[in-house]
CSV table of C-alpha atoms and ligand atoms in Angstrom, one decimal:
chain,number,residue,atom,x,y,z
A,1,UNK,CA,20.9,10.2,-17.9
A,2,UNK,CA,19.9,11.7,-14.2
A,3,UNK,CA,19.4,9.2,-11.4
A,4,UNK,CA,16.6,9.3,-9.1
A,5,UNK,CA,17.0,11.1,-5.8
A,6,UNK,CA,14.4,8.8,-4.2
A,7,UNK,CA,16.5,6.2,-5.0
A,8,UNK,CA,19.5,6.7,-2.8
A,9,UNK,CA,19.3,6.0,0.8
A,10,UNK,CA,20.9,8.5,3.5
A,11,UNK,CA,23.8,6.9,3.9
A,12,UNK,CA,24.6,6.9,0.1
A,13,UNK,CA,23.6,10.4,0.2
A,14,UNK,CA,26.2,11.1,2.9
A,15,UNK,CA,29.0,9.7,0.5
A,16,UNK,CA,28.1,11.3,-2.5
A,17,UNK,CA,28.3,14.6,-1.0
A,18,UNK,CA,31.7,13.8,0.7
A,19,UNK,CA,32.7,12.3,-2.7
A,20,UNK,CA,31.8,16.3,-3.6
A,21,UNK,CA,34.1,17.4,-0.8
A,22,UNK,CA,31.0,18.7,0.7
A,23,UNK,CA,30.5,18.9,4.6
A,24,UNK,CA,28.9,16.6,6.5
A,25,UNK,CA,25.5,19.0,7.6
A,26,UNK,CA,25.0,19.4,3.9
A,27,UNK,CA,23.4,16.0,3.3
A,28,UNK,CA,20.7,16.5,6.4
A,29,UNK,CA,20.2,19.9,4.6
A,30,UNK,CA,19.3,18.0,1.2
A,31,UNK,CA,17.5,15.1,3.4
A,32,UNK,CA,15.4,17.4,5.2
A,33,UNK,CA,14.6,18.7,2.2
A,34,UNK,CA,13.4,16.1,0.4
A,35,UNK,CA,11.5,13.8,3.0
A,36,UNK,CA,10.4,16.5,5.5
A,37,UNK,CA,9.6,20.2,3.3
A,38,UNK,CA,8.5,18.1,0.7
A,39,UNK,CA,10.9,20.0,-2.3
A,40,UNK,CA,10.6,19.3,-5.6
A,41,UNK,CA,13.1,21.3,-7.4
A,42,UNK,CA,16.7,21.7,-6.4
A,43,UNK,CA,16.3,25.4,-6.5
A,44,UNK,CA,14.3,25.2,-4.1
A,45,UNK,CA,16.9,24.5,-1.3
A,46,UNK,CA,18.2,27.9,-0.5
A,47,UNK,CA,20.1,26.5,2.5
A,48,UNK,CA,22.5,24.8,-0.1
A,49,UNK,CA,25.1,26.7,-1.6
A,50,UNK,CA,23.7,28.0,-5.5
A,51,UNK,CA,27.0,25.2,-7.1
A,52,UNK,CA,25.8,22.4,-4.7
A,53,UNK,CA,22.1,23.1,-5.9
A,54,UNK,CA,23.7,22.9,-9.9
A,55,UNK,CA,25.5,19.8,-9.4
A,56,UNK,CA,22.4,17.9,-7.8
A,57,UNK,CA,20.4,19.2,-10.7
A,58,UNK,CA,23.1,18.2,-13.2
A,59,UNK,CA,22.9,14.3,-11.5
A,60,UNK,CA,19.8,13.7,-10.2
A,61,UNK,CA,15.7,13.9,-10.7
A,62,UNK,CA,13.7,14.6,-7.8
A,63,UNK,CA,10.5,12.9,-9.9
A,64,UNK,CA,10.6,9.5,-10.6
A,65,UNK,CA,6.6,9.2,-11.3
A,66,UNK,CA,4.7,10.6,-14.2
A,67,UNK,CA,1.1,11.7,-13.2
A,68,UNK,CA,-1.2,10.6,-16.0
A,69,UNK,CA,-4.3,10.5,-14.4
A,70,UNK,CA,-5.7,12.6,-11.8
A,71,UNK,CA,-9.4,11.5,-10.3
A,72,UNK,CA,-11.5,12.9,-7.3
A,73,UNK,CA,-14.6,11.2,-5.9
A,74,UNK,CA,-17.9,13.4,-6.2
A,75,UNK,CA,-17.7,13.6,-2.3
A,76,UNK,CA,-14.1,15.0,-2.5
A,77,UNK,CA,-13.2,12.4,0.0
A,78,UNK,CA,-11.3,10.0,-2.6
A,79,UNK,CA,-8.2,11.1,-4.9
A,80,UNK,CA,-6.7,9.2,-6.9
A,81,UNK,CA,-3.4,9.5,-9.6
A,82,UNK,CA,-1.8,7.2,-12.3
A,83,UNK,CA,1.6,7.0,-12.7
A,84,UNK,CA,3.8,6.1,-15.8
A,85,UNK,CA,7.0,4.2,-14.7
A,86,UNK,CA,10.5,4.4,-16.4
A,87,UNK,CA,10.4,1.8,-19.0
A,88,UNK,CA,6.8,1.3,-19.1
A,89,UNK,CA,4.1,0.3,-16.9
A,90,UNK,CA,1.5,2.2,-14.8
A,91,UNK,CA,0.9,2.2,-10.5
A,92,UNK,CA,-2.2,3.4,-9.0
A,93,UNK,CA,-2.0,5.9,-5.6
A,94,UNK,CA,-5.2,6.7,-3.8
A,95,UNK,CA,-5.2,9.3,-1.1
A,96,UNK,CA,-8.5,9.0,1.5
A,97,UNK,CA,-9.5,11.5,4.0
A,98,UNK,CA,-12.3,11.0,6.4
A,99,UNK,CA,-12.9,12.0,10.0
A,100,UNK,CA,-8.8,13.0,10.9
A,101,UNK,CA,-7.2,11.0,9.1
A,102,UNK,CA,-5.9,11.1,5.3
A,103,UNK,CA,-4.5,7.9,4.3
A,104,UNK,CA,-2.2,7.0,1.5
A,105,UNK,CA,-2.8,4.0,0.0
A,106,UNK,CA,0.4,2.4,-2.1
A,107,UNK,CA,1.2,0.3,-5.0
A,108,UNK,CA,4.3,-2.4,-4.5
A,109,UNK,CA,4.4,-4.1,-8.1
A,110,UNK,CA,3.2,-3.1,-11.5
A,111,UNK,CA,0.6,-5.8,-11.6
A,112,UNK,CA,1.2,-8.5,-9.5
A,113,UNK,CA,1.5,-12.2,-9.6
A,114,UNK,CA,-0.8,-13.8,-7.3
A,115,UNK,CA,-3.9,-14.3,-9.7
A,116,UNK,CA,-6.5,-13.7,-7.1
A,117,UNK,CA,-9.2,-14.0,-9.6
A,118,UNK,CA,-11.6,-11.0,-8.1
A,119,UNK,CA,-8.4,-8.2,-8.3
A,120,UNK,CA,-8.2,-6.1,-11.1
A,121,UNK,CA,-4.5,-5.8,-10.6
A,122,UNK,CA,-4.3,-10.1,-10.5
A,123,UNK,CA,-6.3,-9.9,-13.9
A,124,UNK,CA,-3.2,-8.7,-15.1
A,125,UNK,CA,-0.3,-10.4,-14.1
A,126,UNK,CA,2.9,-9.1,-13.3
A,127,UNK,CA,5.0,-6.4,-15.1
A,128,UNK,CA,7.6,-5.6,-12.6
A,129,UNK,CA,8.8,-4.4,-9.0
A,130,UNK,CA,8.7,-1.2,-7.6
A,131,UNK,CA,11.7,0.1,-6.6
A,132,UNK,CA,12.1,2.1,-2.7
A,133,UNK,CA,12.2,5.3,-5.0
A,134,UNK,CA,8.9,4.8,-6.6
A,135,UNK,CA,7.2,3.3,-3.5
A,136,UNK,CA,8.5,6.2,-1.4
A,137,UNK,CA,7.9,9.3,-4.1
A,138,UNK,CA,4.0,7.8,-4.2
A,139,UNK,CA,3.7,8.8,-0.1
A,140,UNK,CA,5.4,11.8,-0.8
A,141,UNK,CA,3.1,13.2,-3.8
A,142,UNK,CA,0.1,12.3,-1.7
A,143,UNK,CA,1.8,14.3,1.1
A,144,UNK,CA,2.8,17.1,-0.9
A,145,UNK,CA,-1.0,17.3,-2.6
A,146,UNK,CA,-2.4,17.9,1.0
A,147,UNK,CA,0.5,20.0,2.3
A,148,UNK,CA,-0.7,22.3,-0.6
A,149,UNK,CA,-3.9,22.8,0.7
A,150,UNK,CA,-2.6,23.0,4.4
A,151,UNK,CA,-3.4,19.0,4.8
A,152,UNK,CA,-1.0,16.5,6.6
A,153,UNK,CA,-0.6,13.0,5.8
A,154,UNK,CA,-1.2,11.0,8.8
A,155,UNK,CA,-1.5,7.3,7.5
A,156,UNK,CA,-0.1,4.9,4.9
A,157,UNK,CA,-1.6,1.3,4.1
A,158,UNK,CA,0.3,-0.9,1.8
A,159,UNK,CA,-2.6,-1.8,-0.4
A,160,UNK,CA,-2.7,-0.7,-3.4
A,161,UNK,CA,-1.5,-2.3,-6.7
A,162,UNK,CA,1.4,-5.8,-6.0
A,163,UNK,CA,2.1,-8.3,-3.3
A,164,UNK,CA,4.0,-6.5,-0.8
A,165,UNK,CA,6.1,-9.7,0.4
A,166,UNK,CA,6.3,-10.2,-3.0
A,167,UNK,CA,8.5,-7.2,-3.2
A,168,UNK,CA,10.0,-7.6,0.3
A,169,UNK,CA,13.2,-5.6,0.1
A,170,UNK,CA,12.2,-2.8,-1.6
A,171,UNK,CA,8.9,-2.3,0.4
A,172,UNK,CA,10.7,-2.1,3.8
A,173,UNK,CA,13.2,-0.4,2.2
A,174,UNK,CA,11.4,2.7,1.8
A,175,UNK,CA,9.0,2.0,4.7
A,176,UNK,CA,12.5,2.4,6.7
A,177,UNK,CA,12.7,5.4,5.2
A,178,UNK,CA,9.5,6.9,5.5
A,179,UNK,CA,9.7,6.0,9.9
A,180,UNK,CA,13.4,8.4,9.6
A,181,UNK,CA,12.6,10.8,12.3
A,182,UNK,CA,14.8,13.5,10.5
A,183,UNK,CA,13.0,12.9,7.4
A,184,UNK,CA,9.2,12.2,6.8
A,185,UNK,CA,9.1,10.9,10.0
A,186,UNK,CA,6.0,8.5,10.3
A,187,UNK,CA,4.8,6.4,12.8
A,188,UNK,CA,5.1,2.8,12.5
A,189,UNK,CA,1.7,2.5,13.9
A,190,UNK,CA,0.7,4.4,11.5
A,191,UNK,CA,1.6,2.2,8.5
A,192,UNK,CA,-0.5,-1.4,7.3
A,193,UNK,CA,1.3,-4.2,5.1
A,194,UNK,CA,-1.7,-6.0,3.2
A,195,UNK,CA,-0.7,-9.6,2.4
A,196,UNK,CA,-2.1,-11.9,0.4
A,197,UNK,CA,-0.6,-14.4,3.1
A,198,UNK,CA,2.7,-15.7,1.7
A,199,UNK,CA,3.7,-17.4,5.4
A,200,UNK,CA,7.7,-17.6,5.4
A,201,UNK,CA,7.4,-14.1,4.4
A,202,UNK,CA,4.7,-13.3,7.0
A,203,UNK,CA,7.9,-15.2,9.7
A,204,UNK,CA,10.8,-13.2,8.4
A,205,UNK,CA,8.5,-10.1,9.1
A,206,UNK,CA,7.8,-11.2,12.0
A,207,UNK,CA,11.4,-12.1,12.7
A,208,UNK,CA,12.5,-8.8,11.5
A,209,UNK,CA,10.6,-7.5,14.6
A,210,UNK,CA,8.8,-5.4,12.4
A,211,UNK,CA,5.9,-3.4,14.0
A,212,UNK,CA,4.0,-2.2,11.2
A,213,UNK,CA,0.4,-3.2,11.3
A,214,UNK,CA,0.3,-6.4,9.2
A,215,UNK,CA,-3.5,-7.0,6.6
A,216,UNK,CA,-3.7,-10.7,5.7
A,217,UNK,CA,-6.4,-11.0,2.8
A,218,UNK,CA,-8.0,-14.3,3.7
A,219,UNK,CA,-11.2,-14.3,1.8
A,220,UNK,CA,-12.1,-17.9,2.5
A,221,UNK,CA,-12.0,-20.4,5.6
A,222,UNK,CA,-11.8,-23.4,3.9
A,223,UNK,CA,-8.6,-24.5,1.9
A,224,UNK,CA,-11.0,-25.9,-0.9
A,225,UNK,CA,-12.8,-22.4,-1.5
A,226,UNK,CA,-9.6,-20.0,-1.0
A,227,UNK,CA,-8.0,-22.3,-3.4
A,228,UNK,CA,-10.6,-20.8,-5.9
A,229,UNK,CA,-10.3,-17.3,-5.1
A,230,UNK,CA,-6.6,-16.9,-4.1
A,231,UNK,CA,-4.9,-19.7,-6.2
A,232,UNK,CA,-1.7,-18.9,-4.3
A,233,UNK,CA,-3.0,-20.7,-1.1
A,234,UNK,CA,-2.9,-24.3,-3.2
A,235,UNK,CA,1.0,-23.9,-2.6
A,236,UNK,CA,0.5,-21.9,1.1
A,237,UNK,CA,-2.5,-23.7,2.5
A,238,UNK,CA,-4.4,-22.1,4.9
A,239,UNK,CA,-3.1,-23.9,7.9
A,240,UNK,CA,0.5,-22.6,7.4
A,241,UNK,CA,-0.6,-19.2,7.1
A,242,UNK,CA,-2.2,-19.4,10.5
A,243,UNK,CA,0.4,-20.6,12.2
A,244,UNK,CA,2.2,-18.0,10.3
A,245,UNK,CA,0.0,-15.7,11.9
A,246,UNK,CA,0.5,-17.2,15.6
A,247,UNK,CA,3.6,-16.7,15.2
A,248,UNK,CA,3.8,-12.7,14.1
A,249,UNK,CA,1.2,-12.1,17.1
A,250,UNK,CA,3.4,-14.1,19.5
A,251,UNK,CA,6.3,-11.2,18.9
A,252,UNK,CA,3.5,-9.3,21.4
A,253,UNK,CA,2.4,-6.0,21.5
A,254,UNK,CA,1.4,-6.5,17.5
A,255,UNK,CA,-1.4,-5.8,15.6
A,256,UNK,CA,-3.4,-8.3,13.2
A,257,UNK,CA,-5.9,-7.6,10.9
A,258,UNK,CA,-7.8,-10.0,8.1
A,259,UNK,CA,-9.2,-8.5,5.0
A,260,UNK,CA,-12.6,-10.6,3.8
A,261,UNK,CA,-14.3,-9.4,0.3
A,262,UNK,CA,-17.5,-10.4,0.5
A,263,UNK,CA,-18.7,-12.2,-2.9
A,264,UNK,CA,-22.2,-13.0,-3.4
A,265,UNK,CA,-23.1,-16.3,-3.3
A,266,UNK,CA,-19.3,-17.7,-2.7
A,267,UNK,CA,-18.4,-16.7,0.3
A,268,UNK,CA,-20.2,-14.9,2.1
A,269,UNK,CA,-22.4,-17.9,4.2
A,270,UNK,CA,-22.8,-18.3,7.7
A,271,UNK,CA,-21.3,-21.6,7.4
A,272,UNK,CA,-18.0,-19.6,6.2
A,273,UNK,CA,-18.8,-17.0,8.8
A,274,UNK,CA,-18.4,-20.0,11.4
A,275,UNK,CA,-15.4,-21.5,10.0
A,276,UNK,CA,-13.8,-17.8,10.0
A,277,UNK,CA,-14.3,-18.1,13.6
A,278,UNK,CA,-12.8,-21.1,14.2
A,279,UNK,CA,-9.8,-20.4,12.2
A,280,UNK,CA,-8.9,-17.2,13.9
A,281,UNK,CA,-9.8,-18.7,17.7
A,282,UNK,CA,-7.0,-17.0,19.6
A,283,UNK,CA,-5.4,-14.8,17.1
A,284,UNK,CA,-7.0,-11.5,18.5
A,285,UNK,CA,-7.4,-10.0,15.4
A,286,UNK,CA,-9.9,-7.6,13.5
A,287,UNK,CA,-12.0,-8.7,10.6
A,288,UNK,CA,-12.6,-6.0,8.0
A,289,UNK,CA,-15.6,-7.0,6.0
A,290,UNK,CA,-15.6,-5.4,2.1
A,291,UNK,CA,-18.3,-6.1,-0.1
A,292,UNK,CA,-16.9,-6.3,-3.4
A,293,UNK,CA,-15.8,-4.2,-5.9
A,294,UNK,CA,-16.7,-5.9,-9.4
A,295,UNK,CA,-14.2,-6.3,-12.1
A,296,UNK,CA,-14.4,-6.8,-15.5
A,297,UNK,CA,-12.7,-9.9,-15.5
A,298,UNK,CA,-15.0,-11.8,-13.0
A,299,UNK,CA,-18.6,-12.6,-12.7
A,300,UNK,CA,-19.0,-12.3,-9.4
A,301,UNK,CA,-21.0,-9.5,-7.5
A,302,UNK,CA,-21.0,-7.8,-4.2
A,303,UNK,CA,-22.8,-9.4,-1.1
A,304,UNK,CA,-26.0,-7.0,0.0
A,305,UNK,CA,-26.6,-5.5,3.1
A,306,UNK,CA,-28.4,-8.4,4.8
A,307,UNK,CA,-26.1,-11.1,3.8
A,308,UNK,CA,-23.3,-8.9,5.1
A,309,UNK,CA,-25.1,-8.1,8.4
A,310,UNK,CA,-25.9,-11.6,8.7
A,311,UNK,CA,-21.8,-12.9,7.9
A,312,UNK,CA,-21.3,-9.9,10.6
A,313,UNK,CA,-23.6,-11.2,13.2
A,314,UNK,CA,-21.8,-14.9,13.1
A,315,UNK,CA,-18.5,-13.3,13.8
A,316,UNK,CA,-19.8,-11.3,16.6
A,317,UNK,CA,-21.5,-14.2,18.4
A,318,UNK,CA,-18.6,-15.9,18.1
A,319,UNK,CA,-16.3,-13.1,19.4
A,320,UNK,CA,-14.8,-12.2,16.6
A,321,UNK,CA,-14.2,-7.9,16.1
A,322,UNK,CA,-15.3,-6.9,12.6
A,323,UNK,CA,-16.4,-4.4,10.9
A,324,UNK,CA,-18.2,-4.1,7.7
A,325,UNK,CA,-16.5,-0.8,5.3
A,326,UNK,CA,-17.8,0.1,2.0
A,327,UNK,CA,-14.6,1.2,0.0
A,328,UNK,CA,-14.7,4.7,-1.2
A,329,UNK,CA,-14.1,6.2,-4.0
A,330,UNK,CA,-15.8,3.2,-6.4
A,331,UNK,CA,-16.8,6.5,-8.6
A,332,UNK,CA,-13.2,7.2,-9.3
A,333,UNK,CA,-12.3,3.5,-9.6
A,334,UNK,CA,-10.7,3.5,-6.3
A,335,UNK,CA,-10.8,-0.3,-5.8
A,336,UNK,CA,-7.3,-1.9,-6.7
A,337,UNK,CA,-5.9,-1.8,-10.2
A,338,UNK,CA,-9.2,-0.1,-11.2
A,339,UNK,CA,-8.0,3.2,-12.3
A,340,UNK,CA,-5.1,1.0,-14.7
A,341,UNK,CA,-8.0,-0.7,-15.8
A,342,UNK,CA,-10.3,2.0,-17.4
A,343,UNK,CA,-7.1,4.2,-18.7
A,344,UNK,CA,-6.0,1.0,-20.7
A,345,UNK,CA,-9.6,1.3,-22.2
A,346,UNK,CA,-9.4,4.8,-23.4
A,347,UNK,CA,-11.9,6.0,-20.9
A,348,UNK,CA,-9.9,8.1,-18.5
A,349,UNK,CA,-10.1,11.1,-18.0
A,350,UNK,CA,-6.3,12.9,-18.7
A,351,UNK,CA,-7.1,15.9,-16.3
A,352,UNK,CA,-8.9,15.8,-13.0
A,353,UNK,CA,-12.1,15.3,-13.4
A,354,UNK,CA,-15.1,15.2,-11.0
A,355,UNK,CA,-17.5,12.3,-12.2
B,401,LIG,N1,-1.6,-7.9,-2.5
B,401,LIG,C1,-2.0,-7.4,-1.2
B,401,LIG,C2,-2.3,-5.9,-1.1
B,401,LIG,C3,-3.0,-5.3,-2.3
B,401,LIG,S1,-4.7,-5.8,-2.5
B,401,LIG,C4,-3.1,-8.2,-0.7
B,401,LIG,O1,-3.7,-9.0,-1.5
B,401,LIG,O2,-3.5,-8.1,0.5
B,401,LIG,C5,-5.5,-5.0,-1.2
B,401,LIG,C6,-6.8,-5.6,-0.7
B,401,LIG,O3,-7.8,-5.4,-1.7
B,401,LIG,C7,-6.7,-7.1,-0.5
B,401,LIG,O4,-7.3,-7.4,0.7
B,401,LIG,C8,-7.4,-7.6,-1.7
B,401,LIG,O5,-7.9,-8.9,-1.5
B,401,LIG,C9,-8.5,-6.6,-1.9
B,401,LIG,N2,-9.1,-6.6,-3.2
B,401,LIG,C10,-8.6,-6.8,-4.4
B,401,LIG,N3,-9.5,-6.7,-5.3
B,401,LIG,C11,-10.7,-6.5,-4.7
B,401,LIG,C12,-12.0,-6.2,-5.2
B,401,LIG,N4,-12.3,-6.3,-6.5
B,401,LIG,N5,-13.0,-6.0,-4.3
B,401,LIG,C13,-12.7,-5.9,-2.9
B,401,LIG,N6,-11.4,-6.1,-2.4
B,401,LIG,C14,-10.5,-6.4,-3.3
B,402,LIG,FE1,-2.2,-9.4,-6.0
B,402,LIG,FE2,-3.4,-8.6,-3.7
B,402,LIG,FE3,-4.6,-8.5,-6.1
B,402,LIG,FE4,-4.2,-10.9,-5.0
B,402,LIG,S1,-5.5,-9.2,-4.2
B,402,LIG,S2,-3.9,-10.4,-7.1
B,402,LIG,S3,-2.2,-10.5,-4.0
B,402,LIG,S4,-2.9,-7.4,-5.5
């Protein structure tokens, strides 16, 4: 059976080729190939000799994701793709363009552990890790879908399907690879980690001198309510995660975000609003307020305009930068493990469909 390209960092690239009595150049050839023209087909590679371009074809696959889905948003602003996995399982990509920018947003874990009881992808527990190869070949079909229209990819955010730190190795791994200037060759600052908070993970990031922009999803300011919504907090209460925190923004010159959903009725009250402020006094981050995105397995509902504006209006009094964004693409199912969702129930479309 082929191996995965994707799979195989440059360095293990370099030695297969020598193990092919190959010379040196011939593995930047195959890298630049990959990562930075975006081939999909050995035969592609015309700078390769045509028994080089055999062999690689002979032992590896360039694909390592299956597209089962393909969706765009009425406004043409949204896209999103289902994968299949090797040996089962299904990831959600979404690729968003508005203003400049066209953002990637990336799946870690098939499913994911954490239970947070307002995620689709929590609903259903975890299946497995993603490996570098898969988490890399999802920036790189995004990138290839807007290279085909003349696009460029100019952000990725780590928010899709899985718990990031939950997946440490394999998530840096391949945002490593994505940052190789001789490859694909983006930006650090270009690239978000969403957390659900996991604090000695948020350290060794931190520790790691890691520079990518890091999401915390913090939901609630009060260890008694986020035990509710984000069960994981009853074993990382909420002060270790801010010190956590304190400690990643310390490193300097780093840039700290916190992700709120607003629920009706739960938490969206000015008395949480307040609290939020507290919590964050000196952390210098950003809120990003989200009203909801229902699920089918939970009851609660999006906060309205004026409860949101009001939440908003606490922060800002108090000095706290937010900002309240609608998530696109709730036509297409665009909000975490939503797309997954809707296939499993037979009402996906198999081809892309405008709807
Ligand atoms: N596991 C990571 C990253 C994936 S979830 C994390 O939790 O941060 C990405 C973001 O979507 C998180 O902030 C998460 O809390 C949020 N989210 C999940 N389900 C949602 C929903 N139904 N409505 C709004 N935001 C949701
Ligand atoms: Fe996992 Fe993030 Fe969903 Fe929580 S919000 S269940 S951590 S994917």
């Amino acid at each position: 059976m082929s191996q995965k390209i994707f799979e195989l960092s440059l360095a293990e690239l370099r030695q297969q080729l020598a193990a092919w009595q190959q010379p040196a150049y011939r593995a930047a050839q195959l890298w630049s190939g990959l990562y930075s023209d975006l081939r999909t087909n050995f035969e592609e590679f015309s700078v390769l000799p045509r028994g080089l371009r055999t062999q690689l074809a002979a032992t590896y696959d360039i694909d390592c994701l299956q597209m089962k889905v393909e969706r765009e948003s009425k406004d043409g602003h949204t896209r999103k793709w289902l994968f299949g996995l090797a040996g089962g399982g299904e990831v959600e990509t979404v690729l968003m363009g508005y203003d400049e920018r066209m953002t990637v947003c990336i799946s870690t874990q098939a499913g994911c552990a954490m239970g947070c009881v307002f995620c689709a992808t929590g609903q259903m527990g975890l299946l497995r890790n993603l490996t570098a190869g898969e988490i890399v070949a999802q920036v790189l079909w995004a990138a290839r879908s807007l290279k085909a229209v003349g696009g460029r990819l100019t952000n990725v955010v780590v928010m899709g399907m899985g718990e990031p730190f939950h997946n440490y190795e394999a998530t840096l791994a391949a945002l490593d690879r994505l940052q190789d200037p001789a490859g694909f060759g983006i930006g650090v600052r270009r690239i978000t980690v969403s957390t659900v908070g996991l604090p000695h993970m948020i350290r060794r990031f931190a520790q790691e001198g890691r520079h990518e922009k890091l999401a915390v999803s913090l939901h609630a300011a009060t260890d008694e309510l986020r035990n509710r919504l984000v069960p994981i907090n009853k074993r990382y209460p909420l002060a270790e995660l801010i010190d956590a925190c304190r400690e990643y923004v310390r490193g300097g010159n780093r840039r700290l975000s916190m992700e709120w959903a607003l629920i009706d009725g739960k938490n969206d009250s000015a008395e949480q609003a307040q609290l939020l402020v507290e919590l964050v006094q000196g952390l210098g981050c950003h809120v990003n307020l989200i009203p909801l995105n229902p699920t089918g397995g939970y009851a609660g509902l999006r906060t309205g305009r004026e409860a949101a504006d009001r939440f908003k209006s606490v922060l800002d009094t108090g000095g706290v930068a937010c900002t309240i964004r609608v998530r696109r693409g709730i036509d297409i199912g665009a909000g975490c493990g939503q797309l997954r969702t809707k296939a499993a129930g037979g009402k996906a479309q198999p081809q892309l469909a405008s709807i």
